[in-house]
Amino acid sequence: MTPAIHIRRDGPLFRVQVLPPEAMGKTLQRPETYASATTARMAAKVLSQMTGWPITDLTEARG
């Protein structure tokens, strides 16, 4: 499975997580939390540029 960066909404917050989590190593396996979709997307973009992994934005799918 190729790692991917996922952005999802969790109540009022937004989470950025790499799946599978093992791809980031033990210290970075937990999702990062952001207060807005914009900051979550910016963080995911930086991570994608560093790793080359694709971004899956699930925030739009939830309405």
Tab-separated table of C-alpha atoms in Angstrom:
chain	number	residue	atom	x	y	z
A	1	MET	CA	0.000	0.000	0.000
A	2	THR	CA	1.387	3.375	-1.024
A	3	PRO	CA	1.193	5.902	1.828
A	4	ALA	CA	-1.271	8.768	1.442
A	5	ILE	CA	-2.070	11.884	3.418
A	6	HIS	CA	-5.679	12.114	4.554
A	7	ILE	CA	-7.523	15.248	5.669
A	8	ARG	CA	-10.768	14.650	7.533
A	9	ARG	CA	-13.210	16.580	9.635
A	10	ASP	CA	-13.661	15.501	13.255
A	11	GLY	CA	-16.441	17.647	14.721
A	12	PRO	CA	-15.242	21.259	14.685
A	13	LEU	CA	-11.616	20.245	14.059
A	14	PHE	CA	-9.671	18.977	11.060
A	15	ARG	CA	-7.170	16.130	11.202
A	16	VAL	CA	-4.234	15.337	8.923
A	17	GLN	CA	-2.959	11.767	9.071
A	18	VAL	CA	-0.718	9.544	6.989
A	19	LEU	CA	-2.112	6.104	6.249
A	20	PRO	CA	-0.720	3.602	6.877
A	21	PRO	CA	0.591	5.256	10.067
A	22	GLU	CA	3.751	3.129	10.034
A	23	ALA	CA	4.974	5.103	7.004
A	24	MET	CA	5.816	8.095	9.238
A	25	GLY	CA	7.684	6.214	11.944
A	26	LYS	CA	6.673	5.711	15.567
A	27	THR	CA	6.907	9.329	16.738
A	28	LEU	CA	4.626	10.746	14.017
A	29	GLN	CA	1.853	8.156	13.805
A	30	ARG	CA	-0.872	10.220	15.459
A	31	PRO	CA	-2.967	12.631	13.401
A	32	GLU	CA	-2.233	16.343	13.621
A	33	THR	CA	-5.180	18.555	14.603
A	34	TYR	CA	-6.060	21.951	13.074
A	35	ALA	CA	-8.788	24.501	13.750
A	36	SER	CA	-9.584	25.185	10.096
A	37	ALA	CA	-9.695	23.335	6.819
A	38	THR	CA	-7.308	25.885	5.312
A	39	THR	CA	-4.526	25.241	7.831
A	40	ALA	CA	-5.043	21.470	7.580
A	41	ARG	CA	-4.752	21.645	3.786
A	42	MET	CA	-1.616	23.797	3.999
A	43	ALA	CA	0.012	21.320	6.400
A	44	ALA	CA	-0.957	18.393	4.162
A	45	LYS	CA	0.487	20.196	1.134
A	46	VAL	CA	3.834	20.740	2.870
A	47	LEU	CA	3.921	17.100	3.954
A	48	SER	CA	3.062	16.003	0.418
A	49	GLN	CA	5.831	18.157	-1.046
A	50	MET	CA	8.325	16.628	1.394
A	51	THR	CA	7.276	13.009	0.860
A	52	GLY	CA	5.762	12.910	-2.626
A	53	TRP	CA	2.658	11.182	-1.237
A	54	PRO	CA	-0.805	12.083	-2.556
A	55	ILE	CA	-3.402	13.967	-0.519
A	56	THR	CA	-6.943	12.667	-0.029
A	57	ASP	CA	-9.238	15.460	1.188
A	58	LEU	CA	-12.245	13.838	2.865
A	59	THR	CA	-13.634	17.108	4.229
A	60	GLU	CA	-15.703	17.803	1.109
A	61	ALA	CA	-17.213	14.297	1.088
A	62	ARG	CA	-18.813	14.865	4.481
A	63	GLY	CA	-20.636	18.004	3.413
